[in-house]
Amino acid sequence: MFPPTLLAVAYLKDPMVLFLSGLSLLILFFWYFATDLESRKRNIGSLLILGLCAICTLALSGDKAIKAGIDLAGGSSFTLQVKPKIDDVTGQPIPLSTEDVRQAKNTVEKRLNEFGNIDMQAVEQGTDKILIQMPGMTPEVSAEIETLLQKVARLELRKVNPEGFQPGPDGRSLAERIHTKDEPRMPGFRVYEHSYKDRENNQRTEYLLLNNRVALTGKDVQQAWPESMGGAHHVSISLSNAGADKMLDLTSNLTLGVDRIAVVLDGKVITAPTVQAKLHKNFIIEGQESAKEARELSNAMMNPLENALEIIEKRVVSPTLGAAVVKQGVWAGIVGLSLTAFFVLVYYRTAGLIALFGLMVNTVIIFGGMAMFNFTFTLPGIAGMILSIGMAVDANVLIYERLREEIAAGKSLNSAIAASYEKAFTAIFDSNLTSLITAVILFWMGSGSIKGFAITLTIGIIASMFSAILVTRVLFRWSNDLHLLRKLSFLDLIKATRIDFLSKSKLAYIVSGILLLASAGAFLMKGEKGFGIDFTGGTLVQFQLGQEKLAQTEVEKALAGLQTSKLPTVQEETSITGELLTIRCATPDAEKVVTHLRESFPILAKQTPELDAEGKDTGRASFVVQQSTEAVSATLGKDFLTQSGIALALGLFGILIYITLRFEFSFALGGFIALLHDVILSAGLIVLFGGELSLIHVGALLTIAGYSINDTIVIFDRIRESLKGEDGDVKTLMNEAINATLSRTLLTSLTTIATVVILTIFGGAALKDFSAMILVGLVVGTYSSVFIASPVVLWWSQRKGGSLRKEILQTTLAEADIQGSAH
């Protein structure tokens, strides 16, 4: 008998079962919002929560449970050698260029990490090698990756010369006789062997005489996708416009029903059909034995290699952050989140208990979603988690602070709960949707860790909205219907304020201007020194330890006391030759690092006398533990930075458009300037105070951007609500709106800051860099939402005698007209 959990997991693996389960949940979701009957909403919501939690829990219980990334758990590394191309005419190798190696690295990254869900690193090493590091994997997965890495996927379409089929005196074709060298080579043509199965499923071999001139190549392929029909598998190809013209030229000059073309992949003929009609844009490649083989071939063809790759070494590598740092980080995270949970419980009491249940559901959905999408959990993933959990807490705070106002206004508990959810909905929806727009664009345009962050954030945003709007509301319905909830009381530590924030805008502009100039000056003065090895590249130093072992933590401690231009990173590796110690450092620091480590550790300082050919002592000595040094490229190369920059710019543009349509352009401009202010200032202050930007900070900056826009939108929503419903001076009403959201702003920021402070203090060196930047960003973001974004909105709306209230009322009327026409 199998345990029920294993049976359920196996059942869930069936694609049809998974599809029907998802469809059922989707129907329940729409039904929940479509019905007006409270008891029905309660029951449907309960089924939806239980069903979604069940699927996510089963996903975590199965073989797709979340795996830790290289930075947290280590993994495997492959050293690839890029092979030179062979000249088709001379048959001689063409010397490698730096562009060849870069193209190979980019292609490998796309093949192995198409969706950004795997934590992997790829760097150029020396002049002809690429170092790939991936999270821990089984031998089966490792073998699949080896195959995928070495598949060049160089597609060629060549015309088959019909003269090759002419039989000779011995009955064999001309092509076969040329192959066995019984006939001389025919100039301009080359013989290829083609193995295939006939209609009776018998294995056959024929020899084809193919034109040396390639009619089409993989560069002409626009799309390639796998298809399966009736048990047969093939890859469908869609050509670019230029490729389609070439295909039309090729097939137009053939005798239909007689002439053949050969599809050659990596030098091997995989099919050679007779052309039955003129081809143009689309065709298929048959012969794949399984759906998996067709999928792998289509993936490889979408990312073809110009140069062949050879795996010259495989190793097991330790976590880049070190086991001690990971342990410290986990405990710091648990303590920080526990502190947040304790605060929510104490501050909101019974309602806090409901919020904690919602946060638990939120966490289950996030981890279950990551497991279903086969994500590896990395430091940027932690960034996405912190942001999404922070947004979930923020949503609950928004609802509860509204609930406090409704109860204070004298409404009954049921009416107050309904009104608080209704009024908080627009702020929660708008703030989450702006973050979701950014996440989608980052996934679409970004690469590597940027994509990973984007999907983690997307899952987190959906989970936080679901838990705050639906889960807690259903629990309140059950509490009311079962008469468990008579009244609600909250702590009131942050009293109502009447601060004139907008009158302090000039002082805020001066402070921000000074800090921005100081940040820009720090970047200009430090130049490349302000960026870590992830951005600039450097030197890879490797000590061949053999059977000896040197703890990663001890090496990190030794290097911490050494003055270097950039912070070195340390890894332990295991290969067939034994243990290795790998240090990645700035090129000018390499000699200093080697000398310091040899002086610090007796294992590395051991020497043995050098002997001449006759076995006599030469008077010289060499180190027992040999070391090698080799140049290594940036982990975050130029292409990564360019793609990420474009993705961020498009994300900002998307937010600008949405806020303009949903609010007004003055709000969009205020949010845009505040967001730029926060990102530039957060990065600049880190560099200004002696830090250097690295891969860790990329995730931190994205988190800061998410927090910044989320905080700003909440305040904007309250300002819009005040201006729509009340008469009076615009500046006064804006100040009142900012004061009304101040308790929510401080509570959300302080709870998240508390978690990040604990990470900063107890999280180890690498996590300190990460959490310190988020800490700076949280403080800066909270400040800018109040003192930068809102004043910019007021200034822009009044610059030509305009009226912000008038603009908002016009937008509201336009929205009402659209809704009216829709009905």
mmCIF file of C-alpha atoms in Angstrom, residues 568-768:
data_model
loop_
_atom_site.group_PDB
_atom_site.id
_atom_site.type_symbol
_atom_site.label_atom_id
_atom_site.label_comp_id
_atom_site.label_asym_id
_atom_site.label_seq_id
_atom_site.Cartn_x
_atom_site.Cartn_y
_atom_site.Cartn_z
ATOM 1 C CA PRO A 568 36.575 38.340 -3.182
ATOM 2 C CA THR A 569 34.122 35.392 -3.283
ATOM 3 C CA VAL A 570 35.085 31.896 -2.130
ATOM 4 C CA GLN A 571 33.805 28.443 -3.106
ATOM 5 C CA GLU A 572 34.764 24.846 -2.319
ATOM 6 C CA GLU A 573 34.667 22.433 -5.250
ATOM 7 C CA THR A 574 35.045 18.676 -5.680
ATOM 8 C CA SER A 575 36.256 17.066 -8.915
ATOM 9 C CA ILE A 576 37.721 13.685 -9.898
ATOM 10 C CA THR A 577 41.192 15.036 -8.992
ATOM 11 C CA GLY A 578 40.090 15.886 -5.425
ATOM 12 C CA GLU A 579 39.202 19.043 -3.508
ATOM 13 C CA LEU A 580 39.643 22.530 -4.946
ATOM 14 C CA LEU A 581 39.460 25.980 -3.406
ATOM 15 C CA THR A 582 38.219 28.673 -5.818
ATOM 16 C CA ILE A 583 38.503 32.415 -5.220
ATOM 17 C CA ARG A 584 37.084 35.001 -7.591
ATOM 18 C CA CYS A 585 38.776 38.377 -7.081
ATOM 19 C CA ALA A 586 39.752 41.578 -8.887
ATOM 20 C CA THR A 587 42.706 41.052 -11.252
ATOM 21 C CA PRO A 588 45.045 43.526 -9.435
ATOM 22 C CA ASP A 589 44.306 41.698 -6.136
ATOM 23 C CA ALA A 590 45.075 38.162 -7.390
ATOM 24 C CA GLU A 591 48.747 38.052 -6.363
ATOM 25 C CA LYS A 592 47.989 39.656 -2.991
ATOM 26 C CA VAL A 593 45.180 37.123 -2.323
ATOM 27 C CA VAL A 594 47.414 34.141 -3.175
ATOM 28 C CA THR A 595 50.275 35.408 -0.983
ATOM 29 C CA HIS A 596 47.980 36.172 1.950
ATOM 30 C CA LEU A 597 46.302 32.745 1.831
ATOM 31 C CA ARG A 598 49.632 30.910 1.618
ATOM 32 C CA GLU A 599 50.818 32.856 4.663
ATOM 33 C CA SER A 600 47.550 32.214 6.548
ATOM 34 C CA PHE A 601 47.180 28.445 6.024
ATOM 35 C CA PRO A 602 50.010 25.881 6.556
ATOM 36 C CA ILE A 603 48.371 23.526 4.010
ATOM 37 C CA LEU A 604 48.945 26.116 1.281
ATOM 38 C CA ALA A 605 52.427 27.069 2.536
ATOM 39 C CA LYS A 606 53.980 23.576 2.309
ATOM 40 C CA GLN A 607 56.897 23.376 -0.106
ATOM 41 C CA THR A 608 58.961 20.567 -1.599
ATOM 42 C CA PRO A 609 62.529 20.754 -3.025
ATOM 43 C CA GLU A 610 62.831 20.822 -6.821
ATOM 44 C CA LEU A 611 65.128 18.141 -8.274
ATOM 45 C CA ASP A 612 66.980 18.141 -11.582
ATOM 46 C CA ALA A 613 66.978 15.311 -14.144
ATOM 47 C CA GLU A 614 69.594 13.412 -12.107
ATOM 48 C CA GLY A 615 67.577 13.691 -8.900
ATOM 49 C CA LYS A 616 69.824 16.345 -7.309
ATOM 50 C CA ASP A 617 68.479 19.263 -5.272
ATOM 51 C CA THR A 618 68.415 22.426 -7.382
ATOM 52 C CA GLY A 619 68.180 24.698 -4.341
ATOM 53 C CA ARG A 620 64.726 25.803 -5.405
ATOM 54 C CA ALA A 621 61.403 24.758 -3.916
ATOM 55 C CA SER A 622 57.825 24.617 -5.203
ATOM 56 C CA PHE A 623 54.521 24.620 -3.387
ATOM 57 C CA VAL A 624 52.879 21.228 -2.768
ATOM 58 C CA VAL A 625 49.421 22.750 -3.347
ATOM 59 C CA GLN A 626 49.547 24.168 -6.846
ATOM 60 C CA GLN A 627 47.431 27.114 -7.895
ATOM 61 C CA SER A 628 46.210 28.381 -11.257
ATOM 62 C CA THR A 629 44.926 31.809 -12.247
ATOM 63 C CA GLU A 630 42.718 32.631 -15.185
ATOM 64 C CA ALA A 631 40.733 35.663 -16.326
ATOM 65 C CA VAL A 632 36.981 35.397 -15.769
ATOM 66 C CA SER A 633 34.193 37.541 -17.238
ATOM 67 C CA ALA A 634 31.499 39.413 -15.321
ATOM 68 C CA THR A 635 28.603 37.302 -14.011
ATOM 69 C CA LEU A 636 26.360 40.214 -14.946
ATOM 70 C CA GLY A 637 27.663 40.837 -18.441
ATOM 71 C CA LYS A 638 26.901 43.661 -20.835
ATOM 72 C CA ASP A 639 23.948 41.814 -22.391
ATOM 73 C CA PHE A 640 22.420 41.139 -18.951
ATOM 74 C CA LEU A 641 22.741 44.779 -17.934
ATOM 75 C CA THR A 642 21.374 46.042 -21.258
ATOM 76 C CA GLN A 643 18.349 43.700 -21.102
ATOM 77 C CA SER A 644 17.735 44.499 -17.438
ATOM 78 C CA GLY A 645 18.001 48.244 -18.083
ATOM 79 C CA ILE A 646 15.495 48.029 -20.961
ATOM 80 C CA ALA A 647 13.173 45.875 -18.832
ATOM 81 C CA LEU A 648 13.281 48.356 -15.948
ATOM 82 C CA ALA A 649 12.716 51.304 -18.291
ATOM 83 C CA LEU A 650 9.709 49.565 -19.889
ATOM 84 C CA GLY A 651 8.426 48.675 -16.412
ATOM 85 C CA LEU A 652 8.574 52.319 -15.370
ATOM 86 C CA PHE A 653 6.876 53.328 -18.618
ATOM 87 C CA GLY A 654 4.126 50.745 -18.007
ATOM 88 C CA ILE A 655 3.543 52.132 -14.507
ATOM 89 C CA LEU A 656 3.483 55.667 -15.933
ATOM 90 C CA ILE A 657 0.767 54.704 -18.444
ATOM 91 C CA TYR A 658 -1.333 52.819 -15.880
ATOM 92 C CA ILE A 659 -1.262 55.595 -13.258
ATOM 93 C CA THR A 660 -2.071 58.167 -15.970
ATOM 94 C CA LEU A 661 -5.113 56.178 -17.069
ATOM 95 C CA ARG A 662 -6.211 55.220 -13.549
ATOM 96 C CA PHE A 663 -5.444 58.516 -11.812
ATOM 97 C CA GLU A 664 -3.973 61.494 -13.696
ATOM 98 C CA PHE A 665 -0.643 62.312 -15.366
ATOM 99 C CA SER A 666 0.340 64.480 -12.377
ATOM 100 C CA PHE A 667 0.101 61.365 -10.162
ATOM 101 C CA ALA A 668 2.043 59.317 -12.723
ATOM 102 C CA LEU A 669 4.819 61.912 -12.795
ATOM 103 C CA GLY A 670 4.955 62.031 -8.982
ATOM 104 C CA GLY A 671 5.209 58.233 -8.726
ATOM 105 C CA PHE A 672 7.806 58.061 -11.507
ATOM 106 C CA ILE A 673 10.091 60.704 -9.943
ATOM 107 C CA ALA A 674 9.755 59.154 -6.462
ATOM 108 C CA LEU A 675 10.660 55.716 -7.850
ATOM 109 C CA LEU A 676 13.748 57.001 -9.681
ATOM 110 C CA HIS A 677 14.706 58.978 -6.568
ATOM 111 C CA ASP A 678 14.519 55.846 -4.381
ATOM 112 C CA VAL A 679 16.472 53.516 -6.679
ATOM 113 C CA ILE A 680 19.258 56.031 -7.443
ATOM 114 C CA LEU A 681 19.570 57.139 -3.818
ATOM 115 C CA SER A 682 19.585 53.574 -2.427
ATOM 116 C CA ALA A 683 22.363 52.472 -4.788
ATOM 117 C CA GLY A 684 24.242 55.754 -4.401
ATOM 118 C CA LEU A 685 24.246 55.734 -0.598
ATOM 119 C CA ILE A 686 25.649 52.174 -0.543
ATOM 120 C CA VAL A 687 28.537 53.262 -2.804
ATOM 121 C CA LEU A 688 28.945 56.560 -0.924
ATOM 122 C CA PHE A 689 29.530 54.735 2.362
ATOM 123 C CA GLY A 690 32.160 52.408 0.921
ATOM 124 C CA GLY A 691 30.110 49.503 -0.444
ATOM 125 C CA GLU A 692 30.235 47.999 -3.926
ATOM 126 C CA LEU A 693 27.285 46.909 -6.050
ATOM 127 C CA SER A 694 27.024 43.198 -6.894
ATOM 128 C CA LEU A 695 24.487 40.565 -7.985
ATOM 129 C CA ILE A 696 23.013 40.600 -4.465
ATOM 130 C CA HIS A 697 22.091 44.266 -4.856
ATOM 131 C CA VAL A 698 20.149 43.683 -8.102
ATOM 132 C CA GLY A 699 17.439 41.818 -6.192
ATOM 133 C CA ALA A 700 17.540 44.433 -3.430
ATOM 134 C CA LEU A 701 17.032 47.321 -5.885
ATOM 135 C CA LEU A 702 14.080 45.564 -7.523
ATOM 136 C CA THR A 703 12.562 45.031 -4.070
ATOM 137 C CA ILE A 704 13.022 48.731 -3.245
ATOM 138 C CA ALA A 705 11.332 49.724 -6.513
ATOM 139 C CA GLY A 706 8.364 47.487 -5.667
ATOM 140 C CA TYR A 707 8.015 48.879 -2.155
ATOM 141 C CA SER A 708 8.363 52.446 -3.359
ATOM 142 C CA ILE A 709 5.567 52.318 -5.930
ATOM 143 C CA ASN A 710 3.319 50.273 -3.601
ATOM 144 C CA ASP A 711 3.632 52.854 -0.811
ATOM 145 C CA THR A 712 3.138 55.779 -3.180
ATOM 146 C CA ILE A 713 0.000 54.339 -4.816
ATOM 147 C CA VAL A 714 -1.688 53.800 -1.442
ATOM 148 C CA ILE A 715 -1.252 57.496 -0.573
ATOM 149 C CA PHE A 716 -2.356 58.558 -4.075
ATOM 150 C CA ASP A 717 -5.523 56.471 -3.753
ATOM 151 C CA ARG A 718 -6.455 58.199 -0.493
ATOM 152 C CA ILE A 719 -5.743 61.648 -1.995
ATOM 153 C CA ARG A 720 -7.983 60.872 -4.955
ATOM 154 C CA GLU A 721 -10.748 59.638 -2.669
ATOM 155 C CA SER A 722 -10.562 62.838 -0.561
ATOM 156 C CA LEU A 723 -10.627 65.137 -3.597
ATOM 157 C CA LYS A 724 -13.593 63.297 -5.147
ATOM 158 C CA GLY A 725 -15.757 63.383 -2.022
ATOM 159 C CA GLU A 726 -14.995 66.613 -0.183
ATOM 160 C CA ASP A 727 -14.942 70.351 -0.893
ATOM 161 C CA GLY A 728 -12.124 72.564 0.311
ATOM 162 C CA ASP A 729 -8.589 73.634 -0.436
ATOM 163 C CA VAL A 730 -6.720 70.992 -2.493
ATOM 164 C CA LYS A 731 -3.494 71.349 -0.525
ATOM 165 C CA THR A 732 -5.348 70.971 2.786
ATOM 166 C CA LEU A 733 -7.211 67.870 1.596
ATOM 167 C CA MET A 734 -3.974 66.319 0.291
ATOM 168 C CA ASN A 735 -2.342 66.902 3.685
ATOM 169 C CA GLU A 736 -5.341 65.313 5.406
ATOM 170 C CA ALA A 737 -5.119 62.275 3.094
ATOM 171 C CA ILE A 738 -1.390 61.834 3.819
ATOM 172 C CA ASN A 739 -2.078 62.135 7.577
ATOM 173 C CA ALA A 740 -4.911 59.591 7.288
ATOM 174 C CA THR A 741 -2.545 57.011 5.746
ATOM 175 C CA LEU A 742 0.387 57.863 8.025
ATOM 176 C CA SER A 743 -0.432 55.137 10.567
ATOM 177 C CA ARG A 744 -0.590 52.542 7.768
ATOM 178 C CA THR A 745 2.654 53.867 6.195
ATOM 179 C CA LEU A 746 4.552 53.720 9.496
ATOM 180 C CA LEU A 747 3.134 50.346 10.601
ATOM 181 C CA THR A 748 3.947 48.628 7.280
ATOM 182 C CA SER A 749 7.384 50.201 7.002
ATOM 183 C CA LEU A 750 8.335 49.532 10.645
ATOM 184 C CA THR A 751 7.283 45.859 10.578
ATOM 185 C CA THR A 752 9.269 45.248 7.381
ATOM 186 C CA ILE A 753 12.210 47.328 8.634
ATOM 187 C CA ALA A 754 12.272 45.220 11.838
ATOM 188 C CA THR A 755 12.657 42.024 9.761
ATOM 189 C CA VAL A 756 15.359 43.578 7.584
ATOM 190 C CA VAL A 757 17.263 44.987 10.606
ATOM 191 C CA ILE A 758 17.478 41.472 12.072
ATOM 192 C CA LEU A 759 18.765 40.173 8.716
ATOM 193 C CA THR A 760 21.318 43.011 8.645
ATOM 194 C CA ILE A 761 22.590 42.324 12.178
ATOM 195 C CA PHE A 762 22.567 38.514 12.217
ATOM 196 C CA GLY A 763 22.495 37.510 8.544
ATOM 197 C CA GLY A 764 26.222 37.176 7.795
ATOM 198 C CA ALA A 765 28.404 39.263 5.459
ATOM 199 C CA ALA A 766 26.609 38.587 2.159
ATOM 200 C CA LEU A 767 23.111 38.956 3.607
ATOM 201 C CA LYS A 768 24.204 42.132 5.388
#
